[in-house]
Amino acid sequence: MAAPDGDSPSPSSSSSSSSSSSPPRCVLVFSGKRKSGKDFVTDSLRGRLGGDVCAILRLSGPLKSQFAKEHRLQLDKLLDASDYKERYRGDMIRWGEARRSADPGFFCRLATQSDGARCPVWLISDARRRSDVDWFARHHGAVTRTVRVSASDDTRRKRGWVFTPGIDDMESECGLDSGVQWDWNIRNDGSDGDLDSQLQEILSHVELQLGS
Ligand SMILES: Nc1ncnc2c1ncn2[C@@H]1O[C@H](COP(=O)(O)OP(=O)(O)O)[C@@H](O)[C@H]1O
Ligand SMILES: C[C@@](O)(CCOP(=O)(O)OP(=O)(O)O)CC(=O)O
């Protein structure tokens, strides 16, 4: 994977950027449109791998946290799949883009400095831009793999998605529609059984990386 993201690594942003003394053994970077099931898939993988070895790191975590503080909003409601989050999504996107344009690795660095980054397996649940994918390739390339989660518009609508101009046609939702060679493509339209068999290949890869 190419890795020109324009941020200069510093001691706090290199592969030792986590609060862990050892770098991650496996990093899976997930992308997908809203309501495709990124959280569902990463929760399911973490459930199987166990919270002691596997952490879900959300790039939107530090973004929402800072945005909530600055705008006196309820962080817990920005973090779940609520209408409250959707009400502020456009504003959060614009706020985050201002930060990213000054420093494309800003949220990647913060997410990987959180406590969860002590775990050997990182599930990065929400890459949205080429610069996100490139940051992980640049800092953790040897252990990074990419996963695209897709669901049909019909399925997404059943999960509550409503096409919104200014969101669904912008970089936040479309920035990774092309240009990345995904290591795995997960189709998340169907039953749990369909998903299980697709996740098995990823689980085998992680177990191999962990040497178990
Ligand atoms: N395979 C699945 N089976 C059942 N429910 C699912 C499945 N995938 C996603 N969902 C549900 O659809 C909704 C949106 O999924 P979510 O993971 O929050 O999407 P995203 O993080 O991509 O926006 C959630 O309520 C979630 O529980
Ligand atoms: C401002 C955002 O970070 C909000 C992301 O919120 P979520 O990651 O909760 O979104 P979905 O799971 O896809 O519904 C988007 C961005 O452009 O950074």
Coordinates of N, CA and C and ligand atoms in Angstrom, one line a residue:
M1 N 0.8 -1.2 0.0 CA 0.0 0.0 0.0 C 0.9 1.3 0.0
A2 N 0.5 2.3 -0.8 CA 1.2 3.5 -0.8 C 0.9 4.3 0.5
A3 N 1.8 5.2 0.8 CA 1.6 5.8 2.1 C 2.0 7.3 2.2
P4 N 1.7 8.1 1.2 CA 2.0 9.5 1.3 C 0.9 10.3 2.0
D5 N 1.0 10.5 3.3 CA -0.1 11.2 3.9 C 0.3 12.6 4.4
G6 N 1.6 13.0 4.2 CA 2.0 14.3 4.5 C 2.2 14.7 5.9
D7 N 1.9 13.8 6.9 CA 2.2 14.2 8.2 C 3.6 13.6 8.6
S8 N 4.3 14.4 9.3 CA 5.7 13.9 9.6 C 5.7 13.2 10.9
P9 N 6.2 11.9 10.8 CA 6.2 11.1 12.0 C 7.0 11.8 13.1
S10 N 6.5 11.8 14.3 CA 7.3 12.3 15.4 C 7.3 11.1 16.4
P11 N 8.1 11.2 17.5 CA 8.2 10.1 18.4 C 6.8 9.6 18.9
S12 N 5.9 10.6 19.0 CA 4.5 10.2 19.4 C 3.6 9.8 18.3
S13 N 4.1 9.8 17.1 CA 3.2 9.4 16.0 C 3.7 8.2 15.2
S14 N 4.8 7.7 15.7 CA 5.4 6.5 14.9 C 4.8 5.3 15.4
S15 N 5.4 4.1 14.9 CA 4.7 2.8 15.3 C 4.7 2.6 16.8
S16 N 5.4 3.4 17.5 CA 5.3 3.3 19.0 C 4.3 4.3 19.6
S17 N 3.3 4.8 18.7 CA 2.4 5.8 19.1 C 1.4 5.4 20.2
S18 N 1.2 4.1 20.3 CA 0.2 3.7 21.3 C 0.8 3.8 22.7
S19 N -0.1 3.7 23.7 CA 0.5 3.8 25.1 C 1.1 2.4 25.4
S20 N 1.1 1.5 24.5 CA 1.7 0.2 24.8 C 3.2 0.3 24.5
S21 N 4.0 -0.6 25.2 CA 5.4 -0.6 24.9 C 5.7 -1.4 23.6
S22 N 4.7 -2.3 23.3 CA 5.0 -3.0 22.0 C 4.0 -2.6 21.0
P23 N 4.4 -2.6 19.7 CA 3.5 -2.2 18.6 C 2.4 -3.3 18.4
P24 N 1.4 -3.0 17.7 CA 0.3 -4.0 17.5 C 0.8 -5.1 16.6
R25 N 0.3 -6.3 16.8 CA 0.7 -7.5 16.0 C -0.2 -7.6 14.7
C26 N -1.4 -7.0 14.8 CA -2.3 -7.0 13.7 C -3.2 -5.8 13.7
V27 N -3.3 -5.1 12.6 CA -4.2 -3.9 12.5 C -5.1 -4.2 11.3
L28 N -6.4 -4.1 11.6 CA -7.4 -4.3 10.5 C -8.2 -3.0 10.4
V29 N -8.1 -2.4 9.2 CA -8.7 -1.1 8.9 C -10.0 -1.3 8.1
F30 N -11.1 -0.9 8.8 CA -12.4 -1.2 8.2 C -13.0 0.1 7.6
S31 N -13.7 -0.1 6.4 CA -14.4 1.1 5.8 C -15.7 0.6 5.3
G32 N -16.6 1.5 5.2 CA -17.9 1.2 4.7 C -18.9 2.3 4.9
K33 N -19.9 2.4 4.1 CA -20.9 3.5 4.2 C -21.7 3.3 5.5
R34 N -22.3 4.4 5.8 CA -23.1 4.3 7.1 C -24.2 3.3 6.9
K35 N -24.5 2.6 8.0 CA -25.4 1.5 8.1 C -25.0 0.3 7.2
S36 N -23.8 0.3 6.8 CA -23.3 -1.0 6.1 C -23.1 -2.1 7.1
G37 N -22.8 -1.6 8.4 CA -22.6 -2.6 9.5 C -21.1 -2.7 10.0
K38 N -20.4 -1.6 9.9 CA -19.0 -1.5 10.4 C -18.9 -1.9 11.8
D39 N -19.8 -1.2 12.6 CA -19.8 -1.5 14.1 C -20.2 -2.9 14.4
F40 N -21.2 -3.4 13.7 CA -21.7 -4.7 13.9 C -20.6 -5.7 13.6
V41 N -19.9 -5.5 12.5 CA -18.9 -6.5 12.1 C -17.7 -6.4 13.1
T42 N -17.2 -5.2 13.5 CA -16.1 -5.1 14.4 C -16.5 -5.6 15.8
D43 N -17.7 -5.3 16.2 CA -18.1 -5.8 17.5 C -18.1 -7.4 17.5
S44 N -18.6 -7.9 16.4 CA -18.6 -9.4 16.3 C -17.2 -10.0 16.3
L45 N -16.3 -9.4 15.6 CA -14.9 -9.9 15.6 C -14.3 -9.8 17.0
R46 N -14.6 -8.6 17.7 CA -14.0 -8.5 19.0 C -14.6 -9.5 20.0
G47 N -15.9 -9.7 19.8 CA -16.5 -10.7 20.6 C -15.9 -12.1 20.5
R48 N -15.4 -12.4 19.3 CA -14.8 -13.7 19.1 C -13.4 -13.8 19.6
L49 N -12.7 -12.6 19.4 CA -11.2 -12.6 19.7 C -11.0 -12.3 21.2
G50 N -12.0 -11.6 21.8 CA -11.8 -11.3 23.2 C -11.3 -9.9 23.4
G51 N -11.9 -9.2 24.4 CA -11.5 -7.9 24.7 C -10.1 -7.7 25.2
D52 N -9.5 -8.8 25.7 CA -8.1 -8.7 26.2 C -7.1 -8.6 25.1
V53 N -7.4 -9.2 24.0 CA -6.4 -9.2 22.9 C -6.8 -8.1 21.8
C54 N -8.0 -7.8 21.8 CA -8.5 -7.0 20.6 C -9.3 -5.8 21.0
A55 N -8.9 -4.6 20.5 CA -9.6 -3.4 20.8 C -10.2 -2.8 19.5
I56 N -11.3 -2.2 19.6 CA -11.9 -1.4 18.5 C -11.5 0.0 18.7
L57 N -10.8 0.6 17.8 CA -10.3 2.0 17.8 C -11.1 2.7 16.8
R58 N -11.8 3.7 17.2 CA -12.7 4.5 16.3 C -12.0 5.9 16.0
L59 N -11.8 6.1 14.8 CA -11.2 7.5 14.4 C -12.2 8.6 14.8
S60 N -13.5 8.2 14.8 CA -14.5 9.2 15.1 C -14.6 9.4 16.6
G61 N -13.9 8.6 17.4 CA -14.0 8.7 18.9 C -13.5 10.0 19.4
P62 N -12.2 10.3 19.1 CA -11.6 11.6 19.6 C -12.3 12.8 18.9
L63 N -12.8 12.6 17.7 CA -13.5 13.7 16.9 C -14.8 14.0 17.7
K64 N -15.6 13.0 18.0 CA -16.8 13.2 18.7 C -16.6 13.8 20.1
S65 N -15.6 13.3 20.7 CA -15.3 13.7 22.1 C -15.0 15.2 22.1
Q66 N -14.1 15.6 21.3 CA -13.7 17.1 21.2 C -14.9 17.9 20.7
F67 N -15.6 17.4 19.7 CA -16.8 18.2 19.2 C -17.8 18.4 20.3
A68 N -18.1 17.3 21.0 CA -19.1 17.4 22.1 C -18.7 18.4 23.2
K69 N -17.4 18.4 23.5 CA -16.9 19.4 24.5 C -17.1 20.8 24.0
E70 N -16.6 21.0 22.8 CA -16.7 22.4 22.3 C -18.1 22.9 22.1
H71 N -19.0 22.0 21.8 CA -20.4 22.4 21.5 C -21.4 22.0 22.6
R72 N -20.9 21.6 23.7 CA -21.7 21.2 24.9 C -22.8 20.2 24.5
L73 N -22.4 19.1 23.8 CA -23.3 18.1 23.4 C -23.1 16.8 24.2
Q74 N -24.1 15.9 24.1 CA -24.0 14.6 24.9 C -23.2 13.6 24.1
L75 N -22.0 13.4 24.6 CA -21.0 12.5 23.9 C -21.6 11.1 23.7
D76 N -22.3 10.5 24.7 CA -22.8 9.1 24.7 C -23.8 9.0 23.5
K77 N -24.5 10.1 23.2 CA -25.5 10.0 22.2 C -24.9 10.2 20.8
L78 N -23.7 10.8 20.8 CA -23.0 11.0 19.5 C -22.3 9.6 19.2
L79 N -22.1 8.8 20.2 CA -21.4 7.6 20.0 C -22.3 6.4 19.6
D80 N -23.6 6.5 19.9 CA -24.4 5.3 19.4 C -25.1 5.6 18.1
A81 N -25.9 4.6 17.7 CA -26.5 4.7 16.3 C -27.8 5.5 16.4
S82 N -27.7 6.7 16.9 CA -29.0 7.4 17.2 C -29.3 8.5 16.2
D83 N -30.5 9.0 16.3 CA -30.9 10.2 15.5 C -30.2 11.4 15.9
Y84 N -29.8 11.4 17.2 CA -29.1 12.6 17.8 C -27.8 12.7 17.0
K85 N -27.1 11.6 16.8 CA -25.8 11.6 16.1 C -26.0 12.1 14.7
E86 N -27.1 11.6 14.0 CA -27.4 12.0 12.6 C -27.6 13.5 12.5
R87 N -28.3 14.1 13.6 CA -28.6 15.5 13.5 C -27.3 16.4 13.4
Y88 N -26.2 15.9 14.1 CA -25.0 16.6 14.1 C -23.9 16.2 13.1
R89 N -24.3 15.1 12.3 CA -23.3 14.5 11.5 C -22.6 15.5 10.5
G90 N -23.4 16.3 9.8 CA -22.9 17.3 8.9 C -21.9 18.3 9.5
D91 N -22.3 18.7 10.7 CA -21.5 19.7 11.4 C -20.2 19.0 11.9
M92 N -20.3 17.7 12.3 CA -19.1 17.0 12.8 C -18.1 16.8 11.6
I93 N -18.7 16.5 10.4 CA -17.9 16.2 9.3 C -17.1 17.5 8.9
R94 N -17.8 18.6 8.9 CA -17.1 19.9 8.6 C -16.0 20.2 9.6
W95 N -16.4 20.0 10.9 CA -15.5 20.3 12.0 C -14.2 19.4 11.8
G96 N -14.4 18.1 11.6 CA -13.3 17.2 11.5 C -12.5 17.5 10.2
E97 N -13.1 17.9 9.2 CA -12.3 18.2 7.9 C -11.4 19.4 8.1
A98 N -11.8 20.3 8.9 CA -10.9 21.5 9.2 C -9.7 21.0 9.9
R99 N -9.8 20.0 10.9 CA -8.7 19.5 11.6 C -7.8 18.6 10.6
R100 N -8.5 17.8 9.8 CA -7.7 16.9 9.0 C -7.0 17.7 7.9
S101 N -7.5 18.8 7.4 CA -6.8 19.5 6.4 C -5.5 20.1 6.9
A102 N -5.5 20.4 8.2 CA -4.2 20.9 8.8 C -3.3 19.8 9.1
D103 N -3.8 18.6 9.4 CA -3.0 17.5 9.8 C -3.8 16.2 9.5
P104 N -3.5 15.6 8.3 CA -4.3 14.4 7.9 C -4.3 13.2 8.9
G105 N -3.2 13.1 9.7 CA -3.1 12.0 10.6 C -3.7 12.3 12.0
F106 N -4.3 13.5 12.2 CA -4.7 14.0 13.5 C -5.5 12.9 14.3
F107 N -6.6 12.4 13.7 CA -7.5 11.5 14.4 C -6.9 10.1 14.5
C108 N -6.2 9.7 13.5 CA -5.5 8.4 13.5 C -4.6 8.3 14.7
R109 N -3.8 9.4 14.9 CA -2.8 9.4 16.0 C -3.5 9.4 17.3
L110 N -4.6 10.2 17.5 CA -5.3 10.2 18.8 C -5.9 8.9 19.1
A111 N -6.6 8.3 18.0 CA -7.2 7.0 18.3 C -6.2 5.9 18.7
T112 N -5.0 6.0 18.2 CA -4.0 4.9 18.5 C -3.2 5.3 19.7
Q113 N -3.6 6.4 20.3 CA -2.9 6.7 21.6 C -3.9 6.4 22.8
S114 N -5.1 5.8 22.5 CA -6.0 5.6 23.5 C -5.6 4.3 24.3
D115 N -6.2 4.1 25.4 CA -5.9 2.9 26.3 C -6.0 1.6 25.5
G116 N -7.0 1.5 24.7 CA -7.3 0.2 24.0 C -6.1 -0.2 23.1
A117 N -5.3 0.8 22.7 CA -4.2 0.5 21.8 C -3.1 -0.4 22.5
R118 N -3.3 -0.7 23.8 CA -2.3 -1.6 24.4 C -2.6 -3.0 23.9
C119 N -3.8 -3.3 23.4 CA -4.1 -4.6 22.9 C -3.2 -4.9 21.6
P120 N -2.9 -6.2 21.4 CA -2.1 -6.5 20.2 C -2.9 -6.5 18.9
V121 N -4.2 -6.5 19.0 CA -5.0 -6.5 17.7 C -5.9 -5.2 17.7
W122 N -5.7 -4.4 16.7 CA -6.5 -3.2 16.6 C -7.5 -3.4 15.4
L123 N -8.8 -3.1 15.7 CA -9.8 -3.0 14.7 C -10.1 -1.5 14.5
I124 N -9.7 -0.9 13.5 CA -9.9 0.5 13.2 C -11.3 0.5 12.5
S125 N -12.3 1.0 13.1 CA -13.7 0.7 12.6 C -14.2 1.6 11.5
D126 N -13.5 2.7 11.3 CA -14.1 3.7 10.5 C -13.2 4.6 9.6
A127 N -12.4 3.9 8.8 CA -11.6 4.7 7.8 C -12.6 5.3 6.8
R128 N -12.4 6.6 6.5 CA -13.3 7.3 5.5 C -12.6 7.9 4.4
R129 N -11.3 8.2 4.6 CA -10.6 8.9 3.6 C -9.3 8.2 3.2
R130 N -8.8 8.5 2.0 CA -7.5 7.9 1.6 C -6.4 8.1 2.7
S131 N -6.5 9.3 3.2 CA -5.4 9.7 4.2 C -5.5 8.8 5.4
D132 N -6.7 8.3 5.8 CA -6.8 7.4 6.9 C -6.0 6.0 6.6
V133 N -6.4 5.5 5.4 CA -5.7 4.2 5.0 C -4.2 4.4 4.9
D134 N -3.8 5.5 4.3 CA -2.4 5.7 4.1 C -1.6 5.9 5.4
W135 N -2.3 6.5 6.4 CA -1.6 6.7 7.7 C -1.3 5.3 8.3
F136 N -2.2 4.4 8.3 CA -1.9 3.1 8.9 C -0.9 2.3 8.0
A137 N -1.0 2.5 6.7 CA 0.1 1.8 5.9 C 1.4 2.4 6.2
R138 N 1.5 3.7 6.5 CA 2.8 4.3 6.7 C 3.3 3.9 8.1
H139 N 2.5 3.9 9.1 CA 3.0 3.7 10.5 C 3.0 2.2 10.9
H140 N 2.1 1.4 10.3 CA 2.0 0.0 10.7 C 1.8 -0.9 9.5
G141 N 2.5 -0.5 8.4 CA 2.2 -1.2 7.2 C 2.4 -2.7 7.2
A142 N 3.4 -3.2 7.9 CA 3.7 -4.6 7.8 C 2.6 -5.5 8.4
V143 N 1.8 -4.9 9.4 CA 0.8 -5.7 10.0 C -0.6 -5.2 9.7
T144 N -0.7 -4.3 8.7 CA -2.0 -3.7 8.4 C -2.7 -4.4 7.2
R145 N -4.0 -4.7 7.4 CA -4.8 -5.2 6.3 C -6.1 -4.4 6.3
T146 N -6.7 -4.4 5.1 CA -7.9 -3.5 4.9 C -9.2 -4.3 4.6
V147 N -10.3 -3.9 5.2 CA -11.5 -4.6 5.0 C -12.6 -3.6 4.6
R148 N -13.3 -3.9 3.5 CA -14.5 -3.1 3.1 C -15.8 -3.8 3.5
V149 N -16.6 -3.1 4.2 CA -18.0 -3.7 4.5 C -19.0 -3.1 3.6
S150 N -19.8 -3.9 2.9 CA -20.8 -3.3 2.0 C -22.2 -3.9 2.3
A151 N -23.2 -3.1 2.1 CA -24.6 -3.6 2.1 C -25.3 -2.9 1.0
S152 N -26.4 -3.5 0.5 CA -27.1 -2.8 -0.5 C -27.8 -1.6 0.1
D153 N -28.2 -0.7 -0.8 CA -29.0 0.5 -0.3 C -30.3 0.1 0.3
D154 N -30.8 -1.0 -0.2 CA -32.1 -1.5 0.3 C -31.9 -2.0 1.8
T155 N -30.8 -2.7 2.0 CA -30.5 -3.2 3.4 C -30.3 -2.0 4.3
R156 N -29.5 -1.1 3.8 CA -29.1 0.1 4.6 C -30.4 0.9 5.0
R157 N -31.3 1.0 4.0 CA -32.6 1.7 4.3 C -33.4 1.0 5.4
K158 N -33.4 -0.4 5.3 CA -34.1 -1.1 6.4 C -33.4 -0.9 7.8
R159 N -32.2 -0.5 7.8 CA -31.5 -0.2 9.0 C -31.6 1.2 9.4
G160 N -32.3 2.0 8.6 CA -32.6 3.4 9.0 C -31.9 4.5 8.2
W161 N -31.2 4.0 7.2 CA -30.5 5.0 6.4 C -31.4 5.8 5.4
V162 N -31.2 7.1 5.4 CA -31.9 7.9 4.4 C -30.9 8.8 3.7
F163 N -30.9 8.7 2.4 CA -29.9 9.4 1.6 C -30.0 10.9 1.9
T164 N -28.9 11.5 2.3 CA -28.9 12.9 2.7 C -27.8 13.6 1.8
P165 N -28.3 14.6 0.9 CA -27.3 15.3 0.1 C -26.4 16.1 1.1
G166 N -25.1 16.2 0.7 CA -24.2 16.9 1.6 C -23.5 16.0 2.6
I167 N -24.0 14.8 2.7 CA -23.4 13.7 3.5 C -23.1 12.5 2.7
D168 N -24.1 11.9 2.1 CA -23.9 10.7 1.3 C -23.2 10.8 0.0
D169 N -23.1 12.1 -0.5 CA -22.4 12.3 -1.7 C -21.1 13.0 -1.5
M170 N -20.6 13.0 -0.2 CA -19.3 13.7 0.1 C -18.2 12.7 0.4
E171 N -17.0 13.3 0.6 CA -15.9 12.5 0.9 C -16.0 11.5 2.1
S172 N -16.7 12.0 3.1 CA -16.9 11.2 4.4 C -17.5 9.9 4.0
E173 N -18.4 9.9 3.1 CA -19.1 8.6 2.7 C -18.5 8.0 1.4
C174 N -17.9 8.8 0.6 CA -17.5 8.3 -0.8 C -16.0 8.2 -1.0
G175 N -15.2 8.7 0.0 CA -13.8 8.9 -0.2 C -13.1 7.6 -0.5
L176 N -13.6 6.5 -0.1 CA -12.9 5.2 -0.3 C -13.8 4.3 -1.2
D177 N -14.6 4.8 -2.0 CA -15.4 4.0 -3.0 C -14.5 3.4 -4.0
S178 N -13.4 4.0 -4.3 CA -12.4 3.4 -5.2 C -11.0 3.8 -4.8
G179 N -10.1 3.1 -5.4 CA -8.7 3.5 -5.2 C -8.0 2.7 -4.1
V180 N -8.7 1.8 -3.4 CA -8.0 0.9 -2.4 C -8.3 -0.5 -2.8
Q181 N -7.2 -1.3 -2.8 CA -7.3 -2.7 -3.0 C -7.6 -3.4 -1.7
W182 N -8.8 -3.7 -1.4 CA -9.2 -4.2 -0.1 C -8.7 -5.6 0.1
D183 N -8.2 -5.9 1.2 CA -7.7 -7.3 1.4 C -8.9 -8.3 1.6
W184 N -10.0 -7.7 2.2 CA -11.2 -8.5 2.3 C -12.4 -7.6 2.0
N185 N -13.4 -8.2 1.3 CA -14.7 -7.5 1.0 C -15.7 -8.3 1.7
I186 N -16.4 -7.7 2.7 CA -17.5 -8.4 3.4 C -18.8 -7.9 2.9
R187 N -19.6 -8.8 2.5 CA -21.0 -8.4 2.1 C -21.9 -8.6 3.3
N188 N -22.5 -7.6 3.8 CA -23.3 -7.7 5.0 C -24.8 -7.4 4.8
D189 N -25.4 -8.2 3.9 CA -26.8 -8.0 3.6 C -27.7 -9.1 4.3
G190 N -27.0 -10.2 4.6 CA -27.8 -11.4 4.8 C -27.9 -11.8 6.3
S191 N -27.9 -13.0 6.5 CA -28.1 -13.6 7.8 C -26.8 -13.7 8.5
D192 N -26.9 -14.0 9.8 CA -25.7 -14.1 10.6 C -24.8 -15.2 10.1
G193 N -25.4 -16.3 9.5 CA -24.6 -17.4 9.0 C -23.7 -17.0 7.8
D194 N -24.3 -16.1 6.9 CA -23.5 -15.6 5.8 C -22.3 -14.8 6.3
L195 N -22.5 -14.0 7.3 CA -21.5 -13.1 7.9 C -20.4 -14.0 8.5
D196 N -20.9 -15.0 9.3 CA -19.9 -15.8 10.0 C -18.9 -16.4 9.1
S197 N -19.3 -17.0 8.0 CA -18.4 -17.6 7.1 C -17.4 -16.6 6.5
Q198 N -17.8 -15.4 6.3 CA -16.9 -14.4 5.7 C -15.9 -13.9 6.8
L199 N -16.4 -13.9 8.0 CA -15.5 -13.4 9.1 C -14.4 -14.5 9.4
Q200 N -14.7 -15.7 9.1 CA -13.8 -16.8 9.5 C -12.4 -16.6 8.9
E201 N -12.4 -16.1 7.6 CA -11.0 -15.9 7.0 C -10.2 -14.9 7.7
I202 N -10.9 -13.8 8.1 CA -10.3 -12.7 8.8 C -9.8 -13.2 10.2
L203 N -10.6 -14.0 10.9 CA -10.2 -14.5 12.2 C -9.0 -15.4 12.0
S204 N -9.0 -16.2 11.0 CA -7.8 -17.1 10.8 C -6.5 -16.3 10.6
H205 N -6.7 -15.2 9.8 CA -5.5 -14.3 9.6 C -5.0 -13.8 11.0
V206 N -6.0 -13.3 11.8 CA -5.6 -12.7 13.1 C -4.9 -13.7 13.9
E207 N -5.5 -14.9 14.0 CA -4.9 -16.0 14.8 C -3.5 -16.3 14.4
L208 N -3.3 -16.3 13.1 CA -1.9 -16.6 12.5 C -1.0 -15.5 13.0
Q209 N -1.4 -14.2 12.9 CA -0.6 -13.1 13.3 C -0.2 -13.2 14.8
L210 N -1.2 -13.7 15.6 CA -0.9 -13.8 17.0 C -0.1 -15.1 17.3
G211 N 0.1 -15.9 16.3 CA 0.9 -17.1 16.5 C 0.2 -18.2 17.3
S212 N -1.1 -18.2 17.3 CA -1.9 -19.2 18.0 C -2.4 -20.3 17.1
Ligands
LIG1 N1 -25.5 -8.7 9.9 C1 -26.4 -8.0 10.7 N2 -27.4 -8.6 11.3 C2 -28.3 -7.9 12.1 N3 -28.2 -6.6 12.3 C3 -27.2 -5.9 11.7 C4 -26.2 -6.5 10.8 N4 -25.4 -5.6 10.4 C5 -25.8 -4.4 10.9 N5 -26.9 -4.6 11.7 C6 -27.6 -3.5 12.4 O1 -27.8 -2.4 11.5 C7 -27.6 -1.2 12.2 C8 -26.4 -0.4 11.5 O2 -25.3 -1.1 11.7 P1 -23.9 -0.4 12.2 O3 -22.9 -1.5 12.5 O4 -24.2 0.6 13.3 O5 -23.5 0.3 10.8 P2 -22.3 1.4 10.6 O6 -21.4 1.3 11.8 O7 -21.7 1.0 9.3 O8 -23.1 2.7 10.4 C9 -27.4 -1.5 13.6 O9 -28.6 -1.4 14.3 C10 -26.9 -2.9 13.6 O10 -27.1 -3.7 14.7
LIG2 C1 -18.0 13.0 11.8 C2 -17.8 11.5 11.5 O1 -16.7 11.1 12.1 C3 -19.1 10.8 12.0 C4 -18.9 9.3 12.0 O2 -19.7 8.7 12.9 P1 -19.8 7.1 12.9 O3 -18.5 6.5 12.7 O4 -20.6 6.8 14.1 O5 -20.6 6.8 11.6 P2 -21.3 5.5 11.0 O6 -20.9 4.4 12.0 O7 -20.8 5.3 9.6 O8 -22.8 5.7 11.1 C5 -17.7 11.3 10.0 C6 -16.4 11.9 9.4 O9 -16.5 12.3 8.3 O10 -15.4 11.9 10.1

